[in-house]
Tab-separated table of N, CA and C in Angstrom:
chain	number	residue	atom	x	y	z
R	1	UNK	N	19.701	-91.659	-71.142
R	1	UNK	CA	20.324	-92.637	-70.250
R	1	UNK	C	21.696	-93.027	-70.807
R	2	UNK	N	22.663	-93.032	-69.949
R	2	UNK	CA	24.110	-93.697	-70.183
R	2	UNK	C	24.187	-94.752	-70.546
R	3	UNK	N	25.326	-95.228	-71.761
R	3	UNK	CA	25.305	-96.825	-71.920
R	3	UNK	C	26.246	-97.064	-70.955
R	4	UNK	N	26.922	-96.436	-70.344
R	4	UNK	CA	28.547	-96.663	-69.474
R	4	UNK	C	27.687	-97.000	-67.851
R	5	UNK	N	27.995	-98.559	-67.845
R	5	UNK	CA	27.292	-99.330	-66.238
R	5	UNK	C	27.503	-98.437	-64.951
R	6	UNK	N	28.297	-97.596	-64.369
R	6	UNK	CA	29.000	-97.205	-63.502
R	6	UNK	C	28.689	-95.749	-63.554
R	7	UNK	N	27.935	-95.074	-64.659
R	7	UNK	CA	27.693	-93.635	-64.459
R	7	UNK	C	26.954	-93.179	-62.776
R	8	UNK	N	26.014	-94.034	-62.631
R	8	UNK	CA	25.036	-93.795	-61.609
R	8	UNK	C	26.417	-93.785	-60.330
R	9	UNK	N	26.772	-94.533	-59.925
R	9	UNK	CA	28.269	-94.610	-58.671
R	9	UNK	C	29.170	-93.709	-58.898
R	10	UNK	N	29.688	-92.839	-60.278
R	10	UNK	CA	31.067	-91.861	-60.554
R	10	UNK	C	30.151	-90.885	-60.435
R	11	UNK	N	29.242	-90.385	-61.968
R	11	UNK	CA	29.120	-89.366	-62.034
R	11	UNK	C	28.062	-88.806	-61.425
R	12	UNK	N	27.262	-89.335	-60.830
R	12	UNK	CA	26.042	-89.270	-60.100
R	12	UNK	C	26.498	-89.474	-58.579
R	13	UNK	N	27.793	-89.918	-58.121
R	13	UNK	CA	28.321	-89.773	-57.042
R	13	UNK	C	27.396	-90.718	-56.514
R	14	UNK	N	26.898	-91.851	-56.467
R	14	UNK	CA	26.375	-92.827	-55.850
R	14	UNK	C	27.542	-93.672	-54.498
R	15	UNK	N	28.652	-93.666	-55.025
R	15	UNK	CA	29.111	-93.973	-54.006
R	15	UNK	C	29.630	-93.625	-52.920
R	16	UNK	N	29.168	-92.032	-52.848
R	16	UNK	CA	29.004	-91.454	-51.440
R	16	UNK	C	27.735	-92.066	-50.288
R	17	UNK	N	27.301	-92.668	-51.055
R	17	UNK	CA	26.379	-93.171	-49.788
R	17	UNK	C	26.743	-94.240	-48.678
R	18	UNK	N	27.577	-94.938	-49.316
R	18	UNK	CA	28.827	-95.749	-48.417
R	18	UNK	C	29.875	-95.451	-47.611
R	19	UNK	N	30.147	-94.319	-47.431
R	19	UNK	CA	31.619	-93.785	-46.890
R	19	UNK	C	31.467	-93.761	-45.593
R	20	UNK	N	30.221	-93.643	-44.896
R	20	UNK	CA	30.395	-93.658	-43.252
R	20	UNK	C	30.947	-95.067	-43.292
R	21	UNK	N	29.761	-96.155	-43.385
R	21	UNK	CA	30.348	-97.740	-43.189
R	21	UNK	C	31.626	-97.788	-43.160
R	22	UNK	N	31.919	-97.815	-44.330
R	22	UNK	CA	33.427	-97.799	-45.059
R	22	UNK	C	34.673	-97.541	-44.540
R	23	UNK	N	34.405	-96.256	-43.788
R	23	UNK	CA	35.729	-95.292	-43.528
R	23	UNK	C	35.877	-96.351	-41.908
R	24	UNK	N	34.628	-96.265	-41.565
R	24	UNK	CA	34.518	-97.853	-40.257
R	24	UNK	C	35.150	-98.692	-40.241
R	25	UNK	N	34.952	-99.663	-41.186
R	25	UNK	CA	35.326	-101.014	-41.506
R	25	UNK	C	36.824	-100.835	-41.713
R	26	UNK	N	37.459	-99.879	-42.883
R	26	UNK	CA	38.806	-99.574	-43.220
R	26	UNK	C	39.912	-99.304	-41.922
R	27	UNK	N	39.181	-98.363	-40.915
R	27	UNK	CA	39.881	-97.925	-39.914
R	27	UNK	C	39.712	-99.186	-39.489
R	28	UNK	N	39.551	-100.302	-39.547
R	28	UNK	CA	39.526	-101.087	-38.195
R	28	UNK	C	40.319	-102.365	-39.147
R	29	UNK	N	40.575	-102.040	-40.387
R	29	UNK	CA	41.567	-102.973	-40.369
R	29	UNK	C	43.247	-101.849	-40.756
R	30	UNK	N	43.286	-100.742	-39.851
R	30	UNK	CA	44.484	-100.226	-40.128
R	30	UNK	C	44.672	-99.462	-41.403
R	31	UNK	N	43.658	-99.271	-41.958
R	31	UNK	CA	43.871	-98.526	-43.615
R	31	UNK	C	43.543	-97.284	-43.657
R	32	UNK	N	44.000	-96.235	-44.068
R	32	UNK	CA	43.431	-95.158	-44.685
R	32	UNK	C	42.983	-94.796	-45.813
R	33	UNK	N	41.628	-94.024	-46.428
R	33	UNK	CA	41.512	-94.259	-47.056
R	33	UNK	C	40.811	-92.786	-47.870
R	34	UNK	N	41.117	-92.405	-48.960
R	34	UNK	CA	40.351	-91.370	-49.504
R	34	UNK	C	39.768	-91.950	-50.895
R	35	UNK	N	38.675	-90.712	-50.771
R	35	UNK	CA	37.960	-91.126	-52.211
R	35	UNK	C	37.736	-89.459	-53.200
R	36	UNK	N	38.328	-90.026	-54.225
R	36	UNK	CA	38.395	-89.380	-55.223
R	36	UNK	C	37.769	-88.723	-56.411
R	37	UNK	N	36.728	-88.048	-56.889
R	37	UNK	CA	36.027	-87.861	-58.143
R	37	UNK	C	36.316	-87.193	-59.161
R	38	UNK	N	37.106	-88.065	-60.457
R	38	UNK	CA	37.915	-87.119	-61.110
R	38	UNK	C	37.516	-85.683	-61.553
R	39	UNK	N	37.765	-85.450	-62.877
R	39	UNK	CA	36.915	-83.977	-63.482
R	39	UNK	C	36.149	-85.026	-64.065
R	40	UNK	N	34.958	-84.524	-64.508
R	40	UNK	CA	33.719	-85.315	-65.401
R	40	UNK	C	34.333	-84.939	-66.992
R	41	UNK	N	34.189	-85.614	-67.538
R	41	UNK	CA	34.943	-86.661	-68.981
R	41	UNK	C	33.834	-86.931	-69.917
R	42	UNK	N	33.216	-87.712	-70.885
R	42	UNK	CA	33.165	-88.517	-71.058
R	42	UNK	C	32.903	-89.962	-70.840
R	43	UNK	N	34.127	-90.049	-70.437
R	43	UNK	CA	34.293	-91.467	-68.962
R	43	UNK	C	34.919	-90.987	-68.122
R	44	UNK	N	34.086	-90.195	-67.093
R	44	UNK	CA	34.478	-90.069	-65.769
R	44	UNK	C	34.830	-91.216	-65.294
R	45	UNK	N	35.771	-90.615	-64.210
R	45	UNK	CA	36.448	-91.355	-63.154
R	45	UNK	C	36.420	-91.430	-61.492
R	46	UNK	N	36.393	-92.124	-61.025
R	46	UNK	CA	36.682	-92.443	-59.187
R	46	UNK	C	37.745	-92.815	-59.232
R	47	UNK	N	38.500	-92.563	-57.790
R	47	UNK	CA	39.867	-92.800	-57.507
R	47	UNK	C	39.935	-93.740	-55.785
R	48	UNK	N	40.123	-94.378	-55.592
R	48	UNK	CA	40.145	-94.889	-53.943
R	48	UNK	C	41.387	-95.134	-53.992
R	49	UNK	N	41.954	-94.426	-52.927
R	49	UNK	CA	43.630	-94.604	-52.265
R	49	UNK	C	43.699	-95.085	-51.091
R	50	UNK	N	44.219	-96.262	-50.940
R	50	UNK	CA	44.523	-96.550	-49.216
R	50	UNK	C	45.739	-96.842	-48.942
R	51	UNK	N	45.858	-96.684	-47.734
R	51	UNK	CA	47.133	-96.322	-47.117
R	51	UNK	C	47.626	-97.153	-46.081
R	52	UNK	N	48.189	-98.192	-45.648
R	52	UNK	CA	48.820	-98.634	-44.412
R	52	UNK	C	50.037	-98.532	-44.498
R	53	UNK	N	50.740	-99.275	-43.536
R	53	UNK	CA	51.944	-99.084	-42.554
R	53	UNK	C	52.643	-99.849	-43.871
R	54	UNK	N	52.634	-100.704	-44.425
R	54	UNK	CA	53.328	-101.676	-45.261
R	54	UNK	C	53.049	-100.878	-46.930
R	55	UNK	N	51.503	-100.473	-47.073
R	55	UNK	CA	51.433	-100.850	-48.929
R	55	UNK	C	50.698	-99.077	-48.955
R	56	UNK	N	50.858	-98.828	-50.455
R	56	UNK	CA	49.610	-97.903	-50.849
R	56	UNK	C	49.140	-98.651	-51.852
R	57	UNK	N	47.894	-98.493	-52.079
R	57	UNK	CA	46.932	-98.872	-53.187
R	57	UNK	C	46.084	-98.129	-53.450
R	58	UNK	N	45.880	-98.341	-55.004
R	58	UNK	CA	44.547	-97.292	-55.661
R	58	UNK	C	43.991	-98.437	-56.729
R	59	UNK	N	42.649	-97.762	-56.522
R	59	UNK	CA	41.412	-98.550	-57.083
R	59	UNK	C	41.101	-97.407	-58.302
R	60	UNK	N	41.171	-97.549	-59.365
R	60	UNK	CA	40.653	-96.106	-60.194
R	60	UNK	C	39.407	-97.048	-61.133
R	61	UNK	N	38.308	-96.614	-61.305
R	61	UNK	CA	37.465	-96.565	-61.986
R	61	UNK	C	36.630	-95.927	-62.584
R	62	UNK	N	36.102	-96.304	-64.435
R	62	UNK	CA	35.607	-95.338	-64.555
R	62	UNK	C	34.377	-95.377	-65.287
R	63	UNK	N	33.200	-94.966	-65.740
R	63	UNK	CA	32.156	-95.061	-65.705
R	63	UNK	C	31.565	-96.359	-66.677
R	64	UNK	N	32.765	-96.159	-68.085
R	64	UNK	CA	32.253	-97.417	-68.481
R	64	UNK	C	32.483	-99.140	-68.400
R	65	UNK	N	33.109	-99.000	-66.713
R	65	UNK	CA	33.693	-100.032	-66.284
R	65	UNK	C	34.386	-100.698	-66.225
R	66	UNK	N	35.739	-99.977	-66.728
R	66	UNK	CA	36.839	-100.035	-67.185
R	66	UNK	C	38.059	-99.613	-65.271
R	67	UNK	N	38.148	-100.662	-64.954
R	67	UNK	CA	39.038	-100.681	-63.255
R	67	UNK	C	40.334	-101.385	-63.495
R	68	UNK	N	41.198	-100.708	-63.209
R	68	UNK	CA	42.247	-101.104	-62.318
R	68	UNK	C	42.773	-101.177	-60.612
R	69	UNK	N	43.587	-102.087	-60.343
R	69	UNK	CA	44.004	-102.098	-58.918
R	69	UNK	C	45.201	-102.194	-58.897
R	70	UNK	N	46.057	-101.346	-57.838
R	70	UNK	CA	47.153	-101.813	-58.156
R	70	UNK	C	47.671	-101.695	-56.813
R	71	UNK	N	48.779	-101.908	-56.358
R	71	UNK	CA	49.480	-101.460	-54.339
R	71	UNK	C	50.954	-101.918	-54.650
R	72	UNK	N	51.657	-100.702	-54.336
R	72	UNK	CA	53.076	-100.826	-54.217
R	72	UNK	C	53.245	-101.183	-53.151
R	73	UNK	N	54.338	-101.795	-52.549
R	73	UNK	CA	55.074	-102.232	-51.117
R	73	UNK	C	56.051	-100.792	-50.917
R	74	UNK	N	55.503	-100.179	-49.719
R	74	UNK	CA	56.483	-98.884	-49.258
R	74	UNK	C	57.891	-98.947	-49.382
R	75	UNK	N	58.523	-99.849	-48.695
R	75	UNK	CA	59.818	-100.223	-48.516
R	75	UNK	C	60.737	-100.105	-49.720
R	76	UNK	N	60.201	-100.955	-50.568
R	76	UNK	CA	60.316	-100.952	-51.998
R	76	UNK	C	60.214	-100.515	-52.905
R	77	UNK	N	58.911	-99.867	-53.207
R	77	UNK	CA	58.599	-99.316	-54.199
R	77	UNK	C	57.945	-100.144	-55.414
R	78	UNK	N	58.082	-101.571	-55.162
R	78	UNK	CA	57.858	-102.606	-56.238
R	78	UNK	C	56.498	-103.069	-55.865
R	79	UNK	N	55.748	-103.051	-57.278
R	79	UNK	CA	54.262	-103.227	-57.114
R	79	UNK	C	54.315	-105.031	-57.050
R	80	UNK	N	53.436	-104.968	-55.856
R	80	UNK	CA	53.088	-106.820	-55.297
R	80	UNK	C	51.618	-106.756	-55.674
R	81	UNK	N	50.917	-106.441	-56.562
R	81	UNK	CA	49.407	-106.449	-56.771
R	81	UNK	C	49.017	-105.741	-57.892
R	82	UNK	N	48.463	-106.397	-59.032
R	82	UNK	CA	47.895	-105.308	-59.874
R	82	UNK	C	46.640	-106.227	-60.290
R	83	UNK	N	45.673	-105.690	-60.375
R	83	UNK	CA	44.606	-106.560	-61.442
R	83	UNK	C	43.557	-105.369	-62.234
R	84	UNK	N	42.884	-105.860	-63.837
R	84	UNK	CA	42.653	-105.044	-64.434
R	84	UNK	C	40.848	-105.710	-64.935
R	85	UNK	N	40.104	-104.876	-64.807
R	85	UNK	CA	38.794	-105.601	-65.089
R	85	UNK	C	37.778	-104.630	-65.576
R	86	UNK	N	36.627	-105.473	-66.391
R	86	UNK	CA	36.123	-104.877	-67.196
R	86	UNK	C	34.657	-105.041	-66.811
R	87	UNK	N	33.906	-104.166	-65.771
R	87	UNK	CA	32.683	-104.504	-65.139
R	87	UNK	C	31.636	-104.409	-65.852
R	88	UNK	N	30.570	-105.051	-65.288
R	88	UNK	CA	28.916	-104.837	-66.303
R	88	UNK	C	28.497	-104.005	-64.754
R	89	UNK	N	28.143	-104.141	-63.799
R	89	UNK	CA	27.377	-103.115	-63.088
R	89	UNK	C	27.818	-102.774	-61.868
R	90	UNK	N	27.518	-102.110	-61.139
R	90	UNK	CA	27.808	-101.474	-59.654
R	90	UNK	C	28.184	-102.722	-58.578
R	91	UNK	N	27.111	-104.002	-58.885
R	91	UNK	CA	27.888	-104.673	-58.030
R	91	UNK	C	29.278	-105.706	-58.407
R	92	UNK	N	29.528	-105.645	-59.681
R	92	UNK	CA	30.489	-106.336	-59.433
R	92	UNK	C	31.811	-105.238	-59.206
R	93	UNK	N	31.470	-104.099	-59.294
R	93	UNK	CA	32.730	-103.014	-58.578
R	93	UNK	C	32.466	-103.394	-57.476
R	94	UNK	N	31.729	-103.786	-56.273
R	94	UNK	CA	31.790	-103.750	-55.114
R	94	UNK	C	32.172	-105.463	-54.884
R	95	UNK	N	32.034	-106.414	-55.393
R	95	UNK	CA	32.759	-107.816	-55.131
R	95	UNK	C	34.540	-107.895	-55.374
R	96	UNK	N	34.516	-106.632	-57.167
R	96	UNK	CA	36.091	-106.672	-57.079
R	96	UNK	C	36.550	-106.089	-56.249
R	97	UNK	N	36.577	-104.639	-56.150
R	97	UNK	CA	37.356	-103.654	-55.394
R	97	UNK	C	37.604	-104.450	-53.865
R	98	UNK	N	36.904	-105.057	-53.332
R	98	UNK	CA	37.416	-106.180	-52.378
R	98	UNK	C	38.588	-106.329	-51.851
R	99	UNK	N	38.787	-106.969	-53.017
R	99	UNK	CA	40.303	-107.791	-53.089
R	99	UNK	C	41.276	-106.820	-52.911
R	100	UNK	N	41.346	-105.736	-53.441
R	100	UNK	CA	42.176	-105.190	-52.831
R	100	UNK	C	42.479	-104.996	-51.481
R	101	UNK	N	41.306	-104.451	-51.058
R	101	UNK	CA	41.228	-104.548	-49.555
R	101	UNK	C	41.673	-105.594	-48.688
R	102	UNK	N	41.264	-106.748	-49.052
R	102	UNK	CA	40.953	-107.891	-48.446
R	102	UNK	C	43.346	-108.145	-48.184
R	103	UNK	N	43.663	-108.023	-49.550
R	103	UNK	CA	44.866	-107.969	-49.850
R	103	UNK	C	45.600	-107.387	-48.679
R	104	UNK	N	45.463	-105.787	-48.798
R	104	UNK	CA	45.962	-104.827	-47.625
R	104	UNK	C	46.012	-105.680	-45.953
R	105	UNK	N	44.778	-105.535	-45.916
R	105	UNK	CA	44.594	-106.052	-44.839
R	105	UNK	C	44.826	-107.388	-44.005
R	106	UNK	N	45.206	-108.610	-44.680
R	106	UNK	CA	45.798	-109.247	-44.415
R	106	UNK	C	47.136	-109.519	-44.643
R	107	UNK	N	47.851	-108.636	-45.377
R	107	UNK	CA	49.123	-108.553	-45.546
R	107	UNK	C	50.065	-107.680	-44.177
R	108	UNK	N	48.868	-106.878	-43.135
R	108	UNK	CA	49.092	-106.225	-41.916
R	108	UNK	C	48.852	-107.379	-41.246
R	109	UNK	N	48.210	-108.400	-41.495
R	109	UNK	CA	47.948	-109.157	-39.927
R	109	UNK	C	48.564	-110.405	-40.301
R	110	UNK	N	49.466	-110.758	-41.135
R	110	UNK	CA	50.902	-111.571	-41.652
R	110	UNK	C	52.035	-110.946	-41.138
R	111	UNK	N	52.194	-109.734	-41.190
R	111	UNK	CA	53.291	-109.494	-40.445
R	111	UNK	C	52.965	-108.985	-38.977
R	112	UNK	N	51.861	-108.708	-38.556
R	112	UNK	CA	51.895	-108.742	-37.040
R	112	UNK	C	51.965	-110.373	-36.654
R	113	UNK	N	51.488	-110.893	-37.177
R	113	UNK	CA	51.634	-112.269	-36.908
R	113	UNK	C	52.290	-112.539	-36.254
R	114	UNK	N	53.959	-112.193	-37.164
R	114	UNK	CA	55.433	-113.152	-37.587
R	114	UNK	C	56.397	-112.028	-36.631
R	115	UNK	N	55.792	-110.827	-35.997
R	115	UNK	CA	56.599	-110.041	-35.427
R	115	UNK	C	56.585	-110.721	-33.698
């Protein structure tokens, strides 16, 4: 058995079982989104890239729960978002990785807003 929290979701590909929902929910707030499985490591890695009209962002995580987030502003090029965290299990990857989202997506419906 792995001591690294996150093996079962990277390297065991657990978080393919989410991607129908997902790719749902994402399209409907305007995002695109791919998912990534690095080469197997050690500490393998996942990659989530999303995409709107305004930002890109990537979620990279890796088995021993070691995540970053980060989303550049297109226009710019200048990163408006980074956060760095150090998980104990599967669900708190799924409470953080959130925020990113949550981020994206209301940063599209601020400027439809104001248009």
């Amino acid at each position: 058995m792995s001591l690294n929290p996150l093996t079962q979701l990277i390297s065991e590909r657990g978080f393919n079982r989410f991607q129908s929902p997902l790719r749902s929910r994402f399209a409907a707030y305007r995002l695109e989104y791919t998912l990534t499985y690095c080469e197997p490591t050690d500490n393998s890695a996942m990659r989530l890239d999303f995409e709107s009209s305004l930002h890109l962002g990537r979620i990279t995580v890796w088995e021993s729960g070691a995540c970053e987030m980060d989303i550049l502003e297109i226009s710019t090029g200048n990163n408006v978002f980074y956060e760095s965290h150090q998980l104990n299990n599967e669900k708190q990857f799924h409470q953080t990785y959130l925020r990113l989202v949550i981020f994206m997506r209301d940063m599209l419906r601020l400027k439809s807003d104001n248009i």
